PDB file of C-alpha atoms in Angstrom:
ATOM      1  CA  UNK A 188      -2.758  11.651 -12.059  1.00 77.00           C
ATOM      2  CA  UNK A 189      -3.044  10.426 -15.687  1.00 84.00           C
ATOM      3  CA  UNK A 190      -1.498   7.100 -14.937  1.00 86.00           C
ATOM      4  CA  UNK A 191      -3.731   6.567 -11.898  1.00 85.00           C
ATOM      5  CA  UNK A 192      -6.824   7.386 -13.903  1.00 87.00           C
ATOM      6  CA  UNK A 193      -5.804   4.935 -16.646  1.00 87.00           C
ATOM      7  CA  UNK A 194      -5.325   2.197 -14.056  1.00 85.00           C
ATOM      8  CA  UNK A 195      -8.698   2.900 -12.506  1.00 84.00           C
ATOM      9  CA  UNK A 196     -10.301   2.776 -15.921  1.00 85.00           C
ATOM     10  CA  UNK A 197      -8.635  -0.553 -16.759  1.00 84.00           C
ATOM     11  CA  UNK A 198      -9.760  -2.026 -13.419  1.00 82.00           C
ATOM     12  CA  UNK A 199     -13.353  -0.839 -14.127  1.00 77.00           C
ATOM     13  CA  UNK A 200     -13.313  -2.485 -17.556  1.00 77.00           C
ATOM     14  CA  UNK A 201     -11.800  -5.808 -16.451  1.00 76.00           C
ATOM     15  CA  UNK A 202     -13.912  -6.329 -13.353  1.00 70.00           C
ATOM     16  CA  UNK A 203     -17.581  -7.117 -13.824  1.00 66.00           C
ATOM     17  CA  UNK A 204     -19.883  -4.555 -12.151  1.00 64.00           C
ATOM     18  CA  UNK A 205     -21.980  -7.192 -10.590  1.00 60.00           C
ATOM     19  CA  UNK A 206     -19.025  -8.854  -8.886  1.00 62.00           C
ATOM     20  CA  UNK A 207     -17.695  -5.456  -7.723  1.00 70.00           C
ATOM     21  CA  UNK A 208     -21.101  -4.425  -6.379  1.00 73.00           C
ATOM     22  CA  UNK A 209     -21.230  -7.488  -4.147  1.00 73.00           C
ATOM     23  CA  UNK A 210     -17.816  -6.436  -2.622  1.00 81.00           C
ATOM     24  CA  UNK A 211     -18.743  -2.783  -2.029  1.00 85.00           C
ATOM     25  CA  UNK A 212     -19.468  -3.309   1.727  1.00 88.00           C
ATOM     26  CA  UNK A 213     -16.110  -5.064   2.172  1.00 89.00           C
ATOM     27  CA  UNK A 214     -14.468  -2.334   0.120  1.00 90.00           C
ATOM     28  CA  UNK A 215     -16.014   0.277   2.432  1.00 91.00           C
ATOM     29  CA  UNK A 216     -14.839  -1.428   5.635  1.00 91.00           C
ATOM     30  CA  UNK A 217     -11.294  -1.997   4.217  1.00 92.00           C
ATOM     31  CA  UNK A 218     -11.019   1.551   3.051  1.00 92.00           C
ATOM     32  CA  UNK A 219     -12.103   2.808   6.533  1.00 91.00           C
ATOM     33  CA  UNK A 220      -9.325   0.707   8.165  1.00 90.00           C
ATOM     34  CA  UNK A 221      -6.788   2.025   5.678  1.00 91.00           C
ATOM     35  CA  UNK A 222      -7.887   5.623   6.469  1.00 88.00           C
ATOM     36  CA  UNK A 223      -7.438   4.957  10.130  1.00 87.00           C
ATOM     37  CA  UNK A 224      -4.025   3.343   9.676  1.00 84.00           C
ATOM     38  CA  UNK A 225      -2.777   6.147   7.337  1.00 83.00           C
ATOM     39  CA  UNK A 226      -3.860   8.896   9.665  1.00 78.00           C
ATOM     40  CA  UNK A 227      -1.874   7.561  12.568  1.00 75.00           C
ATOM     41  CA  UNK A 228       1.870   7.959  12.146  1.00 71.00           C
ATOM     42  CA  UNK A 229       4.131   5.672  14.211  1.00 71.00           C
ATOM     43  CA  UNK A 230       5.674   8.742  15.774  1.00 69.00           C
ATOM     44  CA  UNK A 231       9.301   7.730  16.076  1.00 68.00           C
ATOM     45  CA  UNK A 232       9.718   7.144  12.344  1.00 70.00           C
ATOM     46  CA  UNK A 233       8.122   8.805   9.300  1.00 68.00           C
ATOM     47  CA  UNK A 234       6.087   5.715   8.318  1.00 74.00           C
ATOM     48  CA  UNK A 235       2.401   4.980   8.171  1.00 77.00           C
ATOM     49  CA  UNK A 236       0.758   1.569   8.535  1.00 84.00           C
ATOM     50  CA  UNK A 237      -1.517   2.088   5.538  1.00 87.00           C
ATOM     51  CA  UNK A 238      -2.730  -1.579   5.367  1.00 91.00           C
ATOM     52  CA  UNK A 239      -2.559  -1.607   1.646  1.00 92.00           C
ATOM     53  CA  UNK A 240      -1.223  -5.191   1.655  1.00 94.00           C
ATOM     54  CA  UNK A 241      -4.159  -6.121   3.795  1.00 94.00           C
ATOM     55  CA  UNK A 242      -6.500  -4.569   1.188  1.00 94.00           C
ATOM     56  CA  UNK A 243      -4.774  -6.380  -1.642  1.00 94.00           C
ATOM     57  CA  UNK A 244      -4.999  -9.796   0.139  1.00 93.00           C
ATOM     58  CA  UNK A 245      -8.640  -9.322   1.147  1.00 92.00           C
ATOM     59  CA  UNK A 246      -9.966  -7.624  -2.009  1.00 91.00           C
ATOM     60  CA  UNK A 247      -7.652  -8.652  -4.747  1.00 90.00           C
ATOM     61  CA  UNK A 248      -5.409  -6.374  -6.829  1.00 91.00           C
ATOM     62  CA  UNK A 249      -8.170  -4.459  -8.639  1.00 90.00           C
ATOM     63  CA  UNK A 250     -10.338  -3.455  -5.679  1.00 92.00           C
ATOM     64  CA  UNK A 251      -7.259  -3.148  -3.589  1.00 92.00           C
ATOM     65  CA  UNK A 252      -5.990  -0.405  -5.804  1.00 93.00           C
ATOM     66  CA  UNK A 253      -9.441   1.278  -5.700  1.00 92.00           C
ATOM     67  CA  UNK A 254      -9.354   1.211  -1.915  1.00 93.00           C
ATOM     68  CA  UNK A 255      -5.899   2.703  -1.966  1.00 93.00           C
ATOM     69  CA  UNK A 256      -7.030   5.527  -4.246  1.00 93.00           C
ATOM     70  CA  UNK A 257     -10.185   6.330  -2.159  1.00 92.00           C
ATOM     71  CA  UNK A 258      -8.097   6.338   1.076  1.00 92.00           C
ATOM     72  CA  UNK A 259      -5.474   8.690  -0.377  1.00 90.00           C
ATOM     73  CA  UNK A 260      -8.137  10.998  -1.919  1.00 91.00           C
ATOM     74  CA  UNK A 261     -10.094  11.416   1.334  1.00 90.00           C
ATOM     75  CA  UNK A 262      -6.933  12.055   3.338  1.00 86.00           C
ATOM     76  CA  UNK A 263      -5.865  14.703   0.840  1.00 85.00           C
ATOM     77  CA  UNK A 264      -9.065  16.595   1.627  1.00 84.00           C
ATOM     78  CA  UNK A 265      -7.982  17.024   5.169  1.00 80.00           C
ATOM     79  CA  UNK A 266      -4.446  18.144   4.277  1.00 72.00           C
ATOM     80  CA  UNK A 267      -2.708  14.744   4.500  1.00 71.00           C
ATOM     81  CA  UNK A 268      -0.440  14.687   1.416  1.00 68.00           C
ATOM     82  CA  UNK A 269      -2.307  17.407  -0.408  1.00 70.00           C
ATOM     83  CA  UNK A 270      -4.746  17.154  -3.376  1.00 79.00           C
ATOM     84  CA  UNK A 271      -1.848  17.627  -5.904  1.00 75.00           C
ATOM     85  CA  UNK A 272      -0.176  14.449  -4.552  1.00 81.00           C
ATOM     86  CA  UNK A 273      -3.167  12.104  -4.925  1.00 85.00           C
ATOM     87  CA  UNK A 274      -1.901  10.679  -8.154  1.00 85.00           C
ATOM     88  CA  UNK A 275       1.619   9.818  -7.064  1.00 86.00           C
ATOM     89  CA  UNK A 276       0.487   8.749  -3.584  1.00 87.00           C
ATOM     90  CA  UNK A 277      -2.170   6.457  -5.092  1.00 90.00           C
ATOM     91  CA  UNK A 278       0.459   4.746  -7.152  1.00 91.00           C
ATOM     92  CA  UNK A 279       2.747   4.375  -4.178  1.00 90.00           C
ATOM     93  CA  UNK A 280       0.098   2.817  -2.015  1.00 92.00           C
ATOM     94  CA  UNK A 281      -1.596   1.034  -4.846  1.00 92.00           C
ATOM     95  CA  UNK A 282       1.626  -0.829  -5.796  1.00 94.00           C
ATOM     96  CA  UNK A 283       1.393  -2.523  -2.403  1.00 93.00           C
ATOM     97  CA  UNK A 284      -2.261  -3.560  -2.825  1.00 94.00           C
ATOM     98  CA  UNK A 285      -1.782  -4.799  -6.435  1.00 95.00           C
ATOM     99  CA  UNK A 286       1.377  -6.822  -5.609  1.00 95.00           C
ATOM    100  CA  UNK A 287      -0.226  -8.266  -2.474  1.00 94.00           C
ATOM    101  CA  UNK A 288      -3.369  -9.154  -4.447  1.00 93.00           C
ATOM    102  CA  UNK A 289      -1.360 -11.157  -6.987  1.00 94.00           C
ATOM    103  CA  UNK A 290       1.167 -12.622  -4.642  1.00 94.00           C
ATOM    104  CA  UNK A 291      -1.170 -13.747  -1.919  1.00 92.00           C
ATOM    105  CA  UNK A 292      -3.071 -16.194  -4.009  1.00 90.00           C
ATOM    106  CA  UNK A 293       0.115 -17.790  -5.518  1.00 91.00           C
ATOM    107  CA  UNK A 294       2.102 -17.865  -2.208  1.00 92.00           C
ATOM    108  CA  UNK A 295      -0.818 -19.318  -0.308  1.00 87.00           C
ATOM    109  CA  UNK A 296      -0.986 -22.220  -2.782  1.00 87.00           C
ATOM    110  CA  UNK A 297       2.750 -22.686  -2.655  1.00 88.00           C
ATOM    111  CA  UNK A 298       2.907 -22.532   1.188  1.00 86.00           C
ATOM    112  CA  UNK A 299      -0.387 -24.335   1.891  1.00 81.00           C
ATOM    113  CA  UNK A 300       0.701 -25.561   5.300  1.00 82.00           C
ATOM    114  CA  UNK A 301       2.284 -22.284   6.270  1.00 86.00           C
ATOM    115  CA  UNK A 302      -0.431 -19.704   5.843  1.00 89.00           C
ATOM    116  CA  UNK A 303       1.093 -17.074   8.174  1.00 91.00           C
ATOM    117  CA  UNK A 304       4.423 -17.328   6.427  1.00 94.00           C
ATOM    118  CA  UNK A 305       2.778 -16.776   3.045  1.00 93.00           C
ATOM    119  CA  UNK A 306       1.019 -13.646   4.368  1.00 94.00           C
ATOM    120  CA  UNK A 307       4.294 -12.379   5.839  1.00 95.00           C
ATOM    121  CA  UNK A 308       6.184 -12.987   2.607  1.00 95.00           C
ATOM    122  CA  UNK A 309       3.440 -11.262   0.557  1.00 95.00           C
ATOM    123  CA  UNK A 310       3.473  -8.242   2.868  1.00 95.00           C
ATOM    124  CA  UNK A 311       7.283  -7.864   2.897  1.00 95.00           C
ATOM    125  CA  UNK A 312       7.629  -8.197  -0.915  1.00 95.00           C
ATOM    126  CA  UNK A 313       4.789  -5.752  -1.534  1.00 95.00           C
ATOM    127  CA  UNK A 314       6.224  -3.185   0.898  1.00 93.00           C
ATOM    128  CA  UNK A 315       9.679  -3.485  -0.545  1.00 93.00           C
ATOM    129  CA  UNK A 316       8.288  -2.768  -4.011  1.00 93.00           C
ATOM    130  CA  UNK A 317       6.436   0.272  -2.817  1.00 91.00           C
ATOM    131  CA  UNK A 318       9.400   1.660  -0.876  1.00 89.00           C
ATOM    132  CA  UNK A 319      11.605   0.993  -3.856  1.00 89.00           C
ATOM    133  CA  UNK A 320       9.251   3.049  -5.978  1.00 88.00           C
ATOM    134  CA  UNK A 321       9.324   5.913  -3.470  1.00 84.00           C
ATOM    135  CA  UNK A 322      13.150   5.898  -3.377  1.00 82.00           C
ATOM    136  CA  UNK A 323      13.293   5.791  -7.211  1.00 83.00           C
ATOM    137  CA  UNK A 324      10.929   8.730  -7.546  1.00 78.00           C
ATOM    138  CA  UNK A 325      12.697  10.793  -4.973  1.00 74.00           C
ATOM    139  CA  UNK A 326      16.134  10.160  -6.587  1.00 73.00           C
ATOM    140  CA  UNK A 327      14.847  10.898 -10.091  1.00 73.00           C
ATOM    141  CA  UNK A 328      12.924  13.971  -8.962  1.00 67.00           C
ATOM    142  CA  UNK A 329      16.055  15.323  -7.325  1.00 64.00           C
ATOM    143  CA  UNK A 330      18.162  14.731 -10.434  1.00 60.00           C
ATOM    144  CA  UNK A 331      15.605  16.738 -12.403  1.00 56.00           C
ATOM    145  CA  UNK A 332      15.398  19.419  -9.602  1.00 53.00           C
ATOM    146  CA  UNK A 333      11.791  18.892  -8.636  1.00 47.00           C
ATOM    147  CA  UNK A 334      12.542  17.211  -5.290  1.00 46.00           C
ATOM    148  CA  UNK A 335      10.101  19.414  -3.264  1.00 47.00           C
ATOM    149  CA  UNK A 336       7.141  18.021  -5.217  1.00 43.00           C
ATOM    150  CA  UNK A 337       8.011  14.412  -4.516  1.00 42.00           C
ATOM    151  CA  UNK A 338       8.808  14.209  -0.862  1.00 45.00           C
ATOM    152  CA  UNK A 339       5.809  11.805  -0.499  1.00 43.00           C
ATOM    153  CA  UNK A 340       5.411  10.019   2.773  1.00 43.00           C
ATOM    154  CA  UNK A 341       9.025   9.995   3.882  1.00 43.00           C
ATOM    155  CA  UNK A 342       9.351  13.740   4.651  1.00 46.00           C
ATOM    156  CA  UNK A 343      13.042  13.523   3.498  1.00 46.00           C
ATOM    157  CA  UNK A 344      14.834  15.576   0.947  1.00 49.00           C
ATOM    158  CA  UNK A 345      17.754  13.893  -0.921  1.00 48.00           C
ATOM    159  CA  UNK A 346      19.484  17.269  -1.278  1.00 50.00           C
ATOM    160  CA  UNK A 347      19.886  17.576   2.527  1.00 49.00           C
ATOM    161  CA  UNK A 348      21.905  14.355   2.918  1.00 51.00           C
ATOM    162  CA  UNK A 349      24.303  12.431   0.827  1.00 61.00           C
ATOM    163  CA  UNK A 350      22.970   9.539  -1.230  1.00 66.00           C
ATOM    164  CA  UNK A 351      24.661   6.956   0.909  1.00 71.00           C
ATOM    165  CA  UNK A 352      23.243   8.383   4.171  1.00 74.00           C
ATOM    166  CA  UNK A 353      19.903   8.780   2.536  1.00 72.00           C
ATOM    167  CA  UNK A 354      19.782   5.149   1.560  1.00 77.00           C
ATOM    168  CA  UNK A 355      20.882   4.074   5.103  1.00 81.00           C
ATOM    169  CA  UNK A 356      18.087   6.170   6.674  1.00 80.00           C
ATOM    170  CA  UNK A 357      15.553   4.754   4.324  1.00 81.00           C
ATOM    171  CA  UNK A 358      16.769   1.230   5.077  1.00 85.00           C
ATOM    172  CA  UNK A 359      16.389   1.661   8.823  1.00 86.00           C
ATOM    173  CA  UNK A 360      12.947   3.285   8.509  1.00 84.00           C
ATOM    174  CA  UNK A 361      11.816   0.624   6.068  1.00 86.00           C
ATOM    175  CA  UNK A 362      13.087  -2.237   8.293  1.00 89.00           C
ATOM    176  CA  UNK A 363      11.139  -0.981  11.263  1.00 88.00           C
ATOM    177  CA  UNK A 364       8.017  -0.055   9.322  1.00 87.00           C
ATOM    178  CA  UNK A 365       7.857  -3.272   7.354  1.00 90.00           C
ATOM    179  CA  UNK A 366       8.273  -5.380  10.557  1.00 92.00           C
ATOM    180  CA  UNK A 367       5.391  -3.526  12.263  1.00 90.00           C
ATOM    181  CA  UNK A 368       3.044  -3.606   9.242  1.00 91.00           C
ATOM    182  CA  UNK A 369       3.827  -7.323   8.560  1.00 93.00           C
ATOM    183  CA  UNK A 370       2.911  -8.279  12.142  1.00 94.00           C
ATOM    184  CA  UNK A 371      -0.302  -6.302  12.013  1.00 92.00           C
ATOM    185  CA  UNK A 372      -1.285  -7.778   8.650  1.00 94.00           C
ATOM    186  CA  UNK A 373      -0.526 -11.284   9.734  1.00 94.00           C
ATOM    187  CA  UNK A 374      -2.676 -10.850  12.875  1.00 94.00           C
ATOM    188  CA  UNK A 375      -5.625  -9.282  11.011  1.00 92.00           C
ATOM    189  CA  UNK A 376      -5.633 -11.739   8.146  1.00 93.00           C
ATOM    190  CA  UNK A 377      -5.225 -14.722  10.437  1.00 91.00           C
ATOM    191  CA  UNK A 378      -8.131 -13.428  12.613  1.00 92.00           C
ATOM    192  CA  UNK A 379     -10.371 -13.194   9.488  1.00 90.00           C
ATOM    193  CA  UNK A 380      -9.285 -16.684   8.369  1.00 89.00           C
ATOM    194  CA  UNK A 381     -10.354 -18.111  11.814  1.00 88.00           C
ATOM    195  CA  UNK A 382     -13.809 -16.409  11.881  1.00 89.00           C
ATOM    196  CA  UNK A 383     -14.750 -15.862   8.189  1.00 87.00           C
ATOM    197  CA  UNK A 384     -12.415 -17.870   5.859  1.00 85.00           C
ATOM    198  CA  UNK A 385     -14.903 -17.513   2.931  1.00 83.00           C
ATOM    199  CA  UNK A 386     -13.979 -13.778   2.773  1.00 83.00           C
ATOM    200  CA  UNK A 387     -10.401 -14.666   1.782  1.00 80.00           C
ATOM    201  CA  UNK A 388     -11.459 -16.990  -1.043  1.00 73.00           C
ATOM    202  CA  UNK A 389     -10.834 -15.664  -4.532  1.00 64.00           C
TER     203      UNK A 389
END
């Protein structure tokens, strides 16, 4: 919670209020899409298409993190994740948005003639960072015997399986989840680029 609050405070200080105010409608729409994606599990795997990378690409790292926090907070009010998990879940989802916000601009410039590839690469890297963070937290929390408090979005407990099997399960889940979210993000961003390319300009 403390780290999340500090990050939100820094974002508020670094972003000019006037510029943020102009993007509030876009922030609202993006947050709504994230809420929709997060509330619909894929069913066959414990993975949610949270669209955080989409938020980061569209809004930038700062507002992308804010959108992640708002989405996680509202979902916690209806029992998705729980109010005590808002801080850690905001960091987990926010990592995707922040990474995507920074990477999208740089990769789009580097791969100017391959826009879809730059979006795909941005999404994959951002999701890998986020999943890596989840795995690290679960492993560390198990070492310090607080595993139940850090099950996060995976629904897995490291104590119930060996470390090797746990990593294999995570790899398979991540591979499927990343593939699905990458395809969705490419489609949505490419659609926005075709109808309102000015929205993507930062």
